Short mmCIF file of C-alpha atoms and ligand atoms in Angstrom, two decimals:
data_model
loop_
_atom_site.label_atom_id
_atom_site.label_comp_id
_atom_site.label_asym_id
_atom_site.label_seq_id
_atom_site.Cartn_x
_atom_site.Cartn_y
_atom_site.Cartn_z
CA UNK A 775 -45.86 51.97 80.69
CA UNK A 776 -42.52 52.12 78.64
CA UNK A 777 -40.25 54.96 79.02
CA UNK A 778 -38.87 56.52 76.05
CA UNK A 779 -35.08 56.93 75.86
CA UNK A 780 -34.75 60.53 75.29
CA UNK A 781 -36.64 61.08 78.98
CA UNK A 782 -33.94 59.01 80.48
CA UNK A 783 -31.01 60.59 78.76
CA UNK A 784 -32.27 64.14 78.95
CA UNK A 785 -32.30 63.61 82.97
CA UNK A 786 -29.24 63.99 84.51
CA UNK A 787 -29.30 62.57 88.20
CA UNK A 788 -25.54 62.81 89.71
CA UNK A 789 -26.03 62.02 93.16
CA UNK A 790 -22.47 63.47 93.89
CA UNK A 791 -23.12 66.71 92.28
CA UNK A 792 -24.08 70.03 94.13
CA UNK A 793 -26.89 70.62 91.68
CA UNK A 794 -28.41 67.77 93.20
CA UNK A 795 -28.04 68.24 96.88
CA UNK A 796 -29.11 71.68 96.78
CA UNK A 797 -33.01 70.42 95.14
CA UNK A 798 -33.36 66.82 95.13
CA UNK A 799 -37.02 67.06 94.69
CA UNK A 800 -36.70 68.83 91.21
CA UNK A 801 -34.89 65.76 90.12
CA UNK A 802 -37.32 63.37 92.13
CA UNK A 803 -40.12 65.12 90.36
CA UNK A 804 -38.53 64.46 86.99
CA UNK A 805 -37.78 60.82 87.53
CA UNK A 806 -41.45 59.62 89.12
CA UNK A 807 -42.83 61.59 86.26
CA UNK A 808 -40.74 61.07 83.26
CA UNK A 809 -38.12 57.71 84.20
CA UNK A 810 -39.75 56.20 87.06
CA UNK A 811 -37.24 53.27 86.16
CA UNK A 812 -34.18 55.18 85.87
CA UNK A 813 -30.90 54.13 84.51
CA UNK A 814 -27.62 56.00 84.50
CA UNK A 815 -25.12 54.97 82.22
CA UNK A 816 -22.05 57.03 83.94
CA UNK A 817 -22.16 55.40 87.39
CA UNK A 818 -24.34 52.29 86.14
CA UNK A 819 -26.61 52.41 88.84
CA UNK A 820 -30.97 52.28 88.51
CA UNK A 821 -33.08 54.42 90.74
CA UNK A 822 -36.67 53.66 91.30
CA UNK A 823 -38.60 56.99 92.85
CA UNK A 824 -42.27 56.15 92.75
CA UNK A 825 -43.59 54.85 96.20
CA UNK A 826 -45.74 52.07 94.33
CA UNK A 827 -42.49 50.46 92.97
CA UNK A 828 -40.13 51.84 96.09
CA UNK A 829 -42.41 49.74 98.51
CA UNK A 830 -42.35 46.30 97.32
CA UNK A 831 -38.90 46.57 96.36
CA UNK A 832 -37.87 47.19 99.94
CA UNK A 833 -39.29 44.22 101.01
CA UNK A 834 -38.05 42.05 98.38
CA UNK A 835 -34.73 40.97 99.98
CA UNK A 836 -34.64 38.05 97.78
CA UNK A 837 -34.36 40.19 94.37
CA UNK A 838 -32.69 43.09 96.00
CA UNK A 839 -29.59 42.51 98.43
CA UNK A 840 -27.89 44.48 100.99
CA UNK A 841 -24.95 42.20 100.63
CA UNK A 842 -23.06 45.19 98.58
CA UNK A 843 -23.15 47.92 100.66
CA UNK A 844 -26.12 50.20 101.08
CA UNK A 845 -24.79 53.59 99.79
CA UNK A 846 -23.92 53.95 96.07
CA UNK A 847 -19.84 54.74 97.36
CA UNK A 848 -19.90 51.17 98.66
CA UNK A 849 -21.23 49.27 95.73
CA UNK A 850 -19.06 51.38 93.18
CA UNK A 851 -16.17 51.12 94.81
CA UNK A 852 -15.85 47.94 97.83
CA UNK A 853 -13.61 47.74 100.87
CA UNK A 854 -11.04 45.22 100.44
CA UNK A 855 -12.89 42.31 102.38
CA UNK A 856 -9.96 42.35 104.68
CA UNK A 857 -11.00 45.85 105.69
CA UNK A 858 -14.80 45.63 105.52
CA UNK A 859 -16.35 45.33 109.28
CA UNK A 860 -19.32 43.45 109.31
CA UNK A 861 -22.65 44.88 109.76
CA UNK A 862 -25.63 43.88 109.86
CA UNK A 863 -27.10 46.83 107.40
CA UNK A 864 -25.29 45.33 104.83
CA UNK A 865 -26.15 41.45 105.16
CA UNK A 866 -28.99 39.38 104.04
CA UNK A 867 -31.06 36.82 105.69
CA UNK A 868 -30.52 34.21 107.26
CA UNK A 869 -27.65 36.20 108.85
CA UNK A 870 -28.90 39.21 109.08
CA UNK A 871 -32.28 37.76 110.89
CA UNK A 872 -29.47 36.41 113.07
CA UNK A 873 -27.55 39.00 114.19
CA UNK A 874 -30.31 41.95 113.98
CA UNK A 875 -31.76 39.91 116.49
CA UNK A 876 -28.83 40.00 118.89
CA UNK A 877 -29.49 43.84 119.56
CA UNK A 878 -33.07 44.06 118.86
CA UNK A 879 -33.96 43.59 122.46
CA UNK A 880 -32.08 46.86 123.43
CA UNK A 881 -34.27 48.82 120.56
CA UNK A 882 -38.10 48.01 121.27
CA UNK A 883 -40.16 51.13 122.03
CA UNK A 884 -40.62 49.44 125.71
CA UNK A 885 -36.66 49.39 126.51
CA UNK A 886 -36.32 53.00 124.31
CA UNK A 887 -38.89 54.19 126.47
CA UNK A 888 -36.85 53.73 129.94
CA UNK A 889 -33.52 55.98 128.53
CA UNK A 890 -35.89 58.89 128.53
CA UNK A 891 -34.33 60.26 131.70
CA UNK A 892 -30.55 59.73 129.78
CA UNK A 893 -31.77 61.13 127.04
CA UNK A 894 -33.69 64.50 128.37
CA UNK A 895 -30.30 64.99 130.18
CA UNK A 896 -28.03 64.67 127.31
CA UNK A 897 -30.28 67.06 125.67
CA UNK A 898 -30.91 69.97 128.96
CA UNK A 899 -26.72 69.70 129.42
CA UNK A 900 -26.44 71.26 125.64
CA UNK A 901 -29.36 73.17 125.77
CA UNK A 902 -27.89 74.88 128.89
CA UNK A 903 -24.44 75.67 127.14
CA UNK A 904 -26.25 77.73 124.15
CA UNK A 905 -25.81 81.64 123.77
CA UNK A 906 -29.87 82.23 124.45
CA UNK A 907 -29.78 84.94 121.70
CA UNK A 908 -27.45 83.43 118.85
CA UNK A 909 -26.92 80.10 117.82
CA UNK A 910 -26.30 77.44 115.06
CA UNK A 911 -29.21 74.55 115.62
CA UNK A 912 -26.87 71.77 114.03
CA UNK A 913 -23.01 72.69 115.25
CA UNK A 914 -24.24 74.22 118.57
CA UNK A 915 -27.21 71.37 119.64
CA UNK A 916 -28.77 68.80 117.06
CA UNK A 917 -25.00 67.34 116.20
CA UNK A 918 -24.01 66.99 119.72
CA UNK A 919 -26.58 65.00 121.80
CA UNK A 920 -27.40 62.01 119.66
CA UNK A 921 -23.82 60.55 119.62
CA UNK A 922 -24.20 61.38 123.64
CA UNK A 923 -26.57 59.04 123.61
CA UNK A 924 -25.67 56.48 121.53
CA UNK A 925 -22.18 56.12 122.57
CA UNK A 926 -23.62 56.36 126.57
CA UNK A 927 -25.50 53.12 125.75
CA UNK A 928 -22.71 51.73 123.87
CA UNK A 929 -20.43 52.07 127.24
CA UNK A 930 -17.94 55.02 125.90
CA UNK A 931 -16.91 57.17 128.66
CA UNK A 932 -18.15 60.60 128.63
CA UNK A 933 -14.65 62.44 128.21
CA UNK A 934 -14.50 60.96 124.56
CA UNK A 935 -17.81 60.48 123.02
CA UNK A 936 -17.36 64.04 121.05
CA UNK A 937 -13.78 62.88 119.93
CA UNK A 938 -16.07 60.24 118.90
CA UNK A 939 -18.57 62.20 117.30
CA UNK A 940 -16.11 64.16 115.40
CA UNK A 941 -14.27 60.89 113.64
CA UNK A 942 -17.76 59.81 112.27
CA UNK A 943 -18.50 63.24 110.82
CA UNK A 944 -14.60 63.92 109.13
CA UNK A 945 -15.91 60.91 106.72
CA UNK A 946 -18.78 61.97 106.01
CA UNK A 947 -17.92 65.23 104.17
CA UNK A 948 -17.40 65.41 100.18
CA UNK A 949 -16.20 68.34 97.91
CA UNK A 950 -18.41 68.47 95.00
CA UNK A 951 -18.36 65.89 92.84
CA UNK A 952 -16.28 63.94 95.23
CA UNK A 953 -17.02 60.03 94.91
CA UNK A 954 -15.44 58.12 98.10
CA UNK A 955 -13.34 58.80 100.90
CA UNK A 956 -9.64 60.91 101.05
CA UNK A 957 -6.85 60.17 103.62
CA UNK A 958 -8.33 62.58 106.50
CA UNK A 959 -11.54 60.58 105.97
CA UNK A 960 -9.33 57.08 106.39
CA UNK A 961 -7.33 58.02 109.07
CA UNK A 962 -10.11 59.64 111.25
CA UNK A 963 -11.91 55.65 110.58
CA UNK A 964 -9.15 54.00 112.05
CA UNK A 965 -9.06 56.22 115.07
CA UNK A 966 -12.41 55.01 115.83
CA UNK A 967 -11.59 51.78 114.79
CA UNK A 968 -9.08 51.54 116.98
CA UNK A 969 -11.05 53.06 119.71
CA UNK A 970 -13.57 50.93 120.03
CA UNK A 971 -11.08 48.05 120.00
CA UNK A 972 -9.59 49.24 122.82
CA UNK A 973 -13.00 49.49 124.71
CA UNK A 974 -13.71 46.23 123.61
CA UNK A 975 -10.67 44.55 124.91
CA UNK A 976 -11.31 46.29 128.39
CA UNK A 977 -15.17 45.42 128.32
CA UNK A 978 -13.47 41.28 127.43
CA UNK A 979 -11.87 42.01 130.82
CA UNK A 980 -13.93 43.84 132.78
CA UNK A 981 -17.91 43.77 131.85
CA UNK A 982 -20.04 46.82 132.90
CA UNK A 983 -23.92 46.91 132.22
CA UNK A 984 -23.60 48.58 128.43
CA UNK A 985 -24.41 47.37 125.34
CA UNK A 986 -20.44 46.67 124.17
CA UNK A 987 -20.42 44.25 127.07
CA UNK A 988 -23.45 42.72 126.74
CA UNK A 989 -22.20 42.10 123.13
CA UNK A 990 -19.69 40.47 124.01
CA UNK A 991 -21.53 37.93 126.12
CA UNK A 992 -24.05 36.56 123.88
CA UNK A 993 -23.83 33.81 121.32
CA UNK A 994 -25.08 33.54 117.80
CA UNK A 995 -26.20 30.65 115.65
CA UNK A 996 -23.68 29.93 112.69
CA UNK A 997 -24.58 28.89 109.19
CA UNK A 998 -22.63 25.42 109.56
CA UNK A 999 -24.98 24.70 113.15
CA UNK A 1000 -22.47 25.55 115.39
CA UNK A 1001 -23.27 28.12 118.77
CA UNK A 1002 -20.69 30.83 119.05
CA UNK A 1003 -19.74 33.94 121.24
CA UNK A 1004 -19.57 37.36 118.60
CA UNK A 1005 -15.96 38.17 116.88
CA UNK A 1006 -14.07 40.97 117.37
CA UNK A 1007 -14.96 42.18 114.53
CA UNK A 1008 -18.57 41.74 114.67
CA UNK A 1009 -18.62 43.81 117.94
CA UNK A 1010 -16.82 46.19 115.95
CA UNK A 1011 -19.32 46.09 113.19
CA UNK A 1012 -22.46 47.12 115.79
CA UNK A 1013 -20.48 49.85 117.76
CA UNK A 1014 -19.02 51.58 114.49
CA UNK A 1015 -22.91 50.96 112.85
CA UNK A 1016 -24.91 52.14 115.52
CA UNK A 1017 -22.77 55.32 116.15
CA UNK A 1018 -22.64 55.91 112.73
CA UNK A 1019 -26.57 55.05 111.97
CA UNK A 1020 -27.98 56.89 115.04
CA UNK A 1021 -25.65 60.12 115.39
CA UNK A 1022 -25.95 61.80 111.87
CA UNK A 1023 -29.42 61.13 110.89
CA UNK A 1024 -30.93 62.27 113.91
CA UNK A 1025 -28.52 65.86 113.81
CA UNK A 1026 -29.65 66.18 110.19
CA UNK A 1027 -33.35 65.91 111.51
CA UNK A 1028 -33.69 68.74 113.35
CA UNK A 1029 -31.41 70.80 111.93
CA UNK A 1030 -34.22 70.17 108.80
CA UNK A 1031 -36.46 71.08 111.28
CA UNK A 1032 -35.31 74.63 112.03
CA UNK A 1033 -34.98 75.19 108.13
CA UNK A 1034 -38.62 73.91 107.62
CA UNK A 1035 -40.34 75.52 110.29
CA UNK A 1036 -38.98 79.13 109.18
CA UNK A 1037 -40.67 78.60 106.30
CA UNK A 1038 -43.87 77.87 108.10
CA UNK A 1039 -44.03 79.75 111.05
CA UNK A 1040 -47.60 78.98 111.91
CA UNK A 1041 -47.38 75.55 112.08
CA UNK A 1042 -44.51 76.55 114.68
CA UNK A 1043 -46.16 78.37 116.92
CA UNK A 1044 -49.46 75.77 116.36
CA UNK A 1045 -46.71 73.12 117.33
CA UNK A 1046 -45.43 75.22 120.52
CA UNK A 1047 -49.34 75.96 121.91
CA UNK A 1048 -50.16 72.15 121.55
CA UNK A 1049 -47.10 69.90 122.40
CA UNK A 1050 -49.09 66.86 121.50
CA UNK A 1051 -48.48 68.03 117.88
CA UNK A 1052 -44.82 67.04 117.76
CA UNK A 1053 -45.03 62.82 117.30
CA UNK A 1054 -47.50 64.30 114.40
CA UNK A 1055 -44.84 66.80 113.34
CA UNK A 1056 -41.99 64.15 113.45
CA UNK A 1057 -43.51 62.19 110.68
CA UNK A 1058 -44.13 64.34 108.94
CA UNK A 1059 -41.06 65.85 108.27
CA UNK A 1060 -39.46 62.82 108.13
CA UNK A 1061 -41.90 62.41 105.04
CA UNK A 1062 -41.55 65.98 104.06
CA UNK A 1063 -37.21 65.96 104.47
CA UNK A 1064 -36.06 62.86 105.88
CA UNK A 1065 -32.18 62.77 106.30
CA UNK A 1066 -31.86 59.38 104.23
CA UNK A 1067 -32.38 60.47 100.49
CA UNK A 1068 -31.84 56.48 99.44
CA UNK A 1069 -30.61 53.11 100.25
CA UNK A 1070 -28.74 50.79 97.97
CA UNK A 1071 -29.49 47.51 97.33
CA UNK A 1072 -28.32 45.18 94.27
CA UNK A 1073 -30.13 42.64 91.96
CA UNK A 1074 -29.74 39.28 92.59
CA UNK A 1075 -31.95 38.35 89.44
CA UNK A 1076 -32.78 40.56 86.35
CA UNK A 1077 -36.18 42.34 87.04
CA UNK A 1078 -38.63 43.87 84.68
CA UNK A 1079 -40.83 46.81 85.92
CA UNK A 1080 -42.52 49.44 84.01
CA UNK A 1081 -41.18 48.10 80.77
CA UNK A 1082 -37.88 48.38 81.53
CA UNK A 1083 -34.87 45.25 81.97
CA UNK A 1084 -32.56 45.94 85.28
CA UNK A 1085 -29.82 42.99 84.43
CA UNK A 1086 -28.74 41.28 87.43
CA UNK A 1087 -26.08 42.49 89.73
CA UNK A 1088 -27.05 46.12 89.16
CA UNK A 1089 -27.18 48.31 91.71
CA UNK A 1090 -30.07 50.32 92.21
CA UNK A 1091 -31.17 53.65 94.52
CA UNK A 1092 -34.45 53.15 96.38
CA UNK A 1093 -34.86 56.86 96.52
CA UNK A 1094 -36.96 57.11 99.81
CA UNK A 1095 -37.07 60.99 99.98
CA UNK A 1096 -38.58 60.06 96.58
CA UNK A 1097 -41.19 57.85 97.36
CA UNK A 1098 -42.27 59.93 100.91
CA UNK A 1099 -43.30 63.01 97.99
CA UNK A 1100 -45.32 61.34 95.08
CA UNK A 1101 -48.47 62.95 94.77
CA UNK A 1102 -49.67 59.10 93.80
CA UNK A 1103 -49.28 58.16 97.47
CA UNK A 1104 -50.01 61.23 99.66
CA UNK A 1105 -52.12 63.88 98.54
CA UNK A 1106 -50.76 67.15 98.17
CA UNK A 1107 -47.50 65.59 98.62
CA UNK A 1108 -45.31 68.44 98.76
CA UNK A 1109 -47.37 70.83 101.07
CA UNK A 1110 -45.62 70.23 104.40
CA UNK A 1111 -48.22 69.62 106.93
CA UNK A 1112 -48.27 68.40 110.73
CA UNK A 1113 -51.40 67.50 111.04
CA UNK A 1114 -51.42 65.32 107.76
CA UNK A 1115 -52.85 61.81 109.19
CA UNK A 1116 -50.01 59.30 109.66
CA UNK A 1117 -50.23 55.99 107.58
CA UNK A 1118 -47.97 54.16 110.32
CA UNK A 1119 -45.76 53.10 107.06
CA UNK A 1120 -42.92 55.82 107.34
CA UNK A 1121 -40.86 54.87 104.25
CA UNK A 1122 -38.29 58.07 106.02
CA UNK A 1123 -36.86 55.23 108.18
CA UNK A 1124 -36.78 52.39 105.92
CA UNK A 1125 -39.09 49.66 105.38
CA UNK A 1126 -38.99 45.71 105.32
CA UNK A 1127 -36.07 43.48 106.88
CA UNK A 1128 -34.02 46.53 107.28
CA UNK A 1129 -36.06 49.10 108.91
CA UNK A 1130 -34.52 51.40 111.14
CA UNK A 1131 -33.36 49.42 113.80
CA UNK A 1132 -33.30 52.49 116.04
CA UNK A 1133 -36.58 54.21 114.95
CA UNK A 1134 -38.29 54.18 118.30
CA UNK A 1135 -35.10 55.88 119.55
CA UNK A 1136 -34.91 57.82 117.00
CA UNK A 1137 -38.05 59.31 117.42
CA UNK A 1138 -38.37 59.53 121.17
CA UNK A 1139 -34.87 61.75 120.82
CA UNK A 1140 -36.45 63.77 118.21
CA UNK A 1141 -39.53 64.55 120.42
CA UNK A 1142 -37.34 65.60 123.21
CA UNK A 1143 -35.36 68.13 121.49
CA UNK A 1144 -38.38 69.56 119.50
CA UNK A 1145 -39.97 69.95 122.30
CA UNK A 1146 -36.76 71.38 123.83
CA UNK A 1147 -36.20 73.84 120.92
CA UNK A 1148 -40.09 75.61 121.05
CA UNK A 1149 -38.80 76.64 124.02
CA UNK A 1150 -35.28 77.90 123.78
CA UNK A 1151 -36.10 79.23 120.75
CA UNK A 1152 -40.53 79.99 120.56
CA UNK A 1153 -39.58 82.67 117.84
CA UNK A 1154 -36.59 82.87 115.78
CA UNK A 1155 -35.25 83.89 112.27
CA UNK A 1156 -32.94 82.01 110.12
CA UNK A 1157 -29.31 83.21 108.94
CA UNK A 1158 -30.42 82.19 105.32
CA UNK A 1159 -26.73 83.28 104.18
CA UNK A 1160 -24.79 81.32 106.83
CA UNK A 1161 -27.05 78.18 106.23
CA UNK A 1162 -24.46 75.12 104.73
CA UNK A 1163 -25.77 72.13 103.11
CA UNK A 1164 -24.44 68.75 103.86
CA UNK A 1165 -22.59 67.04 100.93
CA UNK A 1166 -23.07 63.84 101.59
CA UNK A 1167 -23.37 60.41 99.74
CA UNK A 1168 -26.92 59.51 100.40
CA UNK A 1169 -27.56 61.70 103.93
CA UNK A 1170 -29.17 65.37 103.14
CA UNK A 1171 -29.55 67.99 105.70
CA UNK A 1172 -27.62 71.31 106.69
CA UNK A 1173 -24.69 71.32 108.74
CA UNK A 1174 -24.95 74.91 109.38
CA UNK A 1175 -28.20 76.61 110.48
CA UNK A 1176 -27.58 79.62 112.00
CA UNK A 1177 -30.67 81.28 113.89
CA UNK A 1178 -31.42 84.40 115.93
CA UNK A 1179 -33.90 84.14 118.71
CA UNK A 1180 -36.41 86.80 118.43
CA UNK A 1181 -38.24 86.44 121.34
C1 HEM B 1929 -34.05 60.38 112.10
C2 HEM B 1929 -33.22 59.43 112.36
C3 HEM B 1929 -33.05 58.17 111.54
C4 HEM B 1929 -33.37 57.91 110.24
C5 HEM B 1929 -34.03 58.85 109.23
C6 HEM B 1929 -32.97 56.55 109.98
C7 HEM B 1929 -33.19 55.92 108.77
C8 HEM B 1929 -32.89 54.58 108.53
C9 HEM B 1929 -33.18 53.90 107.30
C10 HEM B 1929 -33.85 54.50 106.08
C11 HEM B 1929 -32.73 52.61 107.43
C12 HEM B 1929 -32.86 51.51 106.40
C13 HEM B 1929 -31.56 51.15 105.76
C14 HEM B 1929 -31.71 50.11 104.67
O1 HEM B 1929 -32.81 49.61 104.43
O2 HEM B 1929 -30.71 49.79 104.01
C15 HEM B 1929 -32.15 52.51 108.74
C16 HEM B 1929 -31.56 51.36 109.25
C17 HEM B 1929 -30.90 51.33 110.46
N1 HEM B 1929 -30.91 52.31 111.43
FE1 HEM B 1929 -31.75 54.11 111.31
N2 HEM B 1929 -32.39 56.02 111.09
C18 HEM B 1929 -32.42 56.97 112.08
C19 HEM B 1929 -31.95 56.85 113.36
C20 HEM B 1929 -31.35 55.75 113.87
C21 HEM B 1929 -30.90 55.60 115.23
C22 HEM B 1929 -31.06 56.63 116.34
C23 HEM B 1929 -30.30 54.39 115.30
C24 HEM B 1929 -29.73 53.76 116.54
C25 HEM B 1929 -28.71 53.56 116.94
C26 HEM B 1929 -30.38 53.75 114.00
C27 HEM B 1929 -29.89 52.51 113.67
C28 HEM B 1929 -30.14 51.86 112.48
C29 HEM B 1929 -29.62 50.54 112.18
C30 HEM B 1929 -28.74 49.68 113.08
C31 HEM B 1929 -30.11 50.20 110.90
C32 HEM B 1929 -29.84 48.91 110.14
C33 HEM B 1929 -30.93 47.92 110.40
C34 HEM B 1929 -30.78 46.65 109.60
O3 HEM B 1929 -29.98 46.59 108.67
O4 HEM B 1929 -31.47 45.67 109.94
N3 HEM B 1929 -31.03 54.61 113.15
N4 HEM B 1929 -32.28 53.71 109.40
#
């Protein structure tokens, strides 16, 4: 099928503007239906939405690289190379096979499975703090525990892991329209840049059993044949990734959550009376509202899909939150439902070479705290006017959901 122009020019899809983060789907809709091989001319960027053409591309790391950064911010505009930290979400093989295998090990479902006891305290010592009566689900819990437990198996000390937490979040925020990062935002990175430098020259000296350390002690394969130990930098690159990958998402989750299940309080309550609903219900609302909206990648050829030329070194949005609603792939696509049979494919958290590194602890966290919130709050109303929407480059959630327990 060919597009006609006047589809493509008559959509306007600004992922910095308000308009968009406040009803991505309406735009999604548009594009799957009407420009399913999108092209904007004011940032320059293509955006595939339908799942049939989201899939494949995914796994095609050959056509579509990483190598450019894997949010639309940080293929516009690029980090001096002197200042870019190297991670592995933004390399292509053979490196990336390389050094995604370094950490790997810490991230199978089996070694996930035996931080359950860190991670059901993280989430009781939070759940303990909260008003019972009054609350906001994302400032008051969901934003607090998973950068507890990320930065506990990176090796930060408790006192600063919420210092921590707030540096990755200053960042993170945009006024509307905003495309990159001010001086707060810069600053607040190089506190944490030069925290975790500091950790990592005390780990150098004195090793503890944490990730930073263990880091530290393996060696990698290099391109040229040679057997190294990691750079500074490098070590760098996984603390400031995995903090930064595993903290926000997993906050924007549930905070989704609370949102979505006001809306359907039956599946709620079904969800509190039979706990063995939640894996069910995790899926699904990743499908349903998952916090990434898209990942970048960037042609290393020129492809032709659906009629349509993308020249090389374009880049172009893989819009996942796209993909997870087109009525093509899951029927009755935007009816949220828990019970909806899972595929095992969740595009939510990625798919091919660069699938969520962290999805087993991803979910494990997010069955904890679900299960944690039908209890601390079995029946609640939302603050609909003190909800907030997070404005950020390709992460969409709420970062304020306030909530009154009811009974
Ligand atoms: C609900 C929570 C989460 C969601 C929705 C999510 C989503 C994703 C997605 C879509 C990707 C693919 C990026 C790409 O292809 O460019 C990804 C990659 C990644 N995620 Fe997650 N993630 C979540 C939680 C976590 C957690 C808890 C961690 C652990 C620390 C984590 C660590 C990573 C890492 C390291 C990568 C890069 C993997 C690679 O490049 O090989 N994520 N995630």
């Amino acid at each position: 099928m060919t597009d006609s122009l006047v589809s493509h020019d008559a959509i306007d899809f600004d992922p910095f503007a308000a308009a968009f983060h406040d009803d991505p789907q309406r735009i999604y809709r548009r594009l799957r239906d009407s420009a399913p091989v999108y092209h904007n001319p004011r940032y320059g960027f293509w955006a595939l939405s339908r799942h049939a053409d989201v899939v494949p591309a995914m796994k095609d790391f050959e056509t579509y690289s990483s190598g450019r950064g894997v949010t639309l911010e940080q293929v516009l505009a690029p980090e001096p190379p002197e200042q870019q930290i190297p991670m592995i979400i933004m390399m292509d093989p053979p490196e990336h096979t390389r050094m995604r295998k370094l950490v790997s090990a810490v991230f199978t479902p089996r070694a996930i499975a035996a931080l359950e006891p860190m991670i059901r305290e993280a989430i009781a010592g939070f759940v303990e703090r909260l008003d019972p009566e009054r609350f906001d689900v994302v400032a008051d819990f969901s934003s607090l525990f998973p950068i507890e437990v990320i930065t506990t198996m990176l090796g930060v000390p408790k006192e600063d892991r919420q210092q921590l937490r707030e540096w990755l979040s200053i960042p993170l925020q945009r006024a509307e329209g905003q495309v990159g990062i001010d001086e707060d935002a810069r600053r607040a990175v190089q506190s944490s840049t030069a925290y975790y430098t500091r950790l990592v020259a005390e780990r150098r000296v004195r090793p503890r059993e944490d990730m930073i350390s263990r880091l530290l002690a393996v060696e990698v394969d290099r391109a040229d044949g040679s057997i190294t130990r990691l750079t500074e930098k490098e070590v760098l690159g996984f603390a400031a990734l995995l903090a930064g990958a595993g903290a926000e998402t997993v906050a924007k989750l549930l905070g989704t959550a609370a949102v979505i299940f006001a809306d359907h309080p039956q599946q709620w309550r079904a969800l509190r009376a039979d706990r063995s609903l939640i894996p069910g219900a995790v899926e699904e609302l990743l499908r349903y509202e998952g916090p990434v909206q898209y990942d970048v990648r960037y042609t290393r050829r020129e492809v032709t899909l659906r009629g349509r030329t993308i020249p090389v070194h374009s880049p172009v949005l893989m819009l996942l939150a796209s993909a997870t609603r087109d009525p093509d792939a899951f029927p009755d696509a935007d009816r949220f439902d828990i019970t909806r049979p899972f595929t095992g494919n969740n595009l939510g958290l990625g798919y091919g070479i660069h699938r969520c590194l962290g999805a087993a602890l991803a979910r494990l966290e997010s069955h904890i705290a679900l299960d944690a919130m039908l209890d601390f709050m079995p029946e609640y109303e939302l603050d609909r006017q003190g909800l907030r929407r997070a404005r950020e480059t390709s992460v969409a959630g709420w970062t304020e959901v306030p909530v009154r327990v009811t009974r």
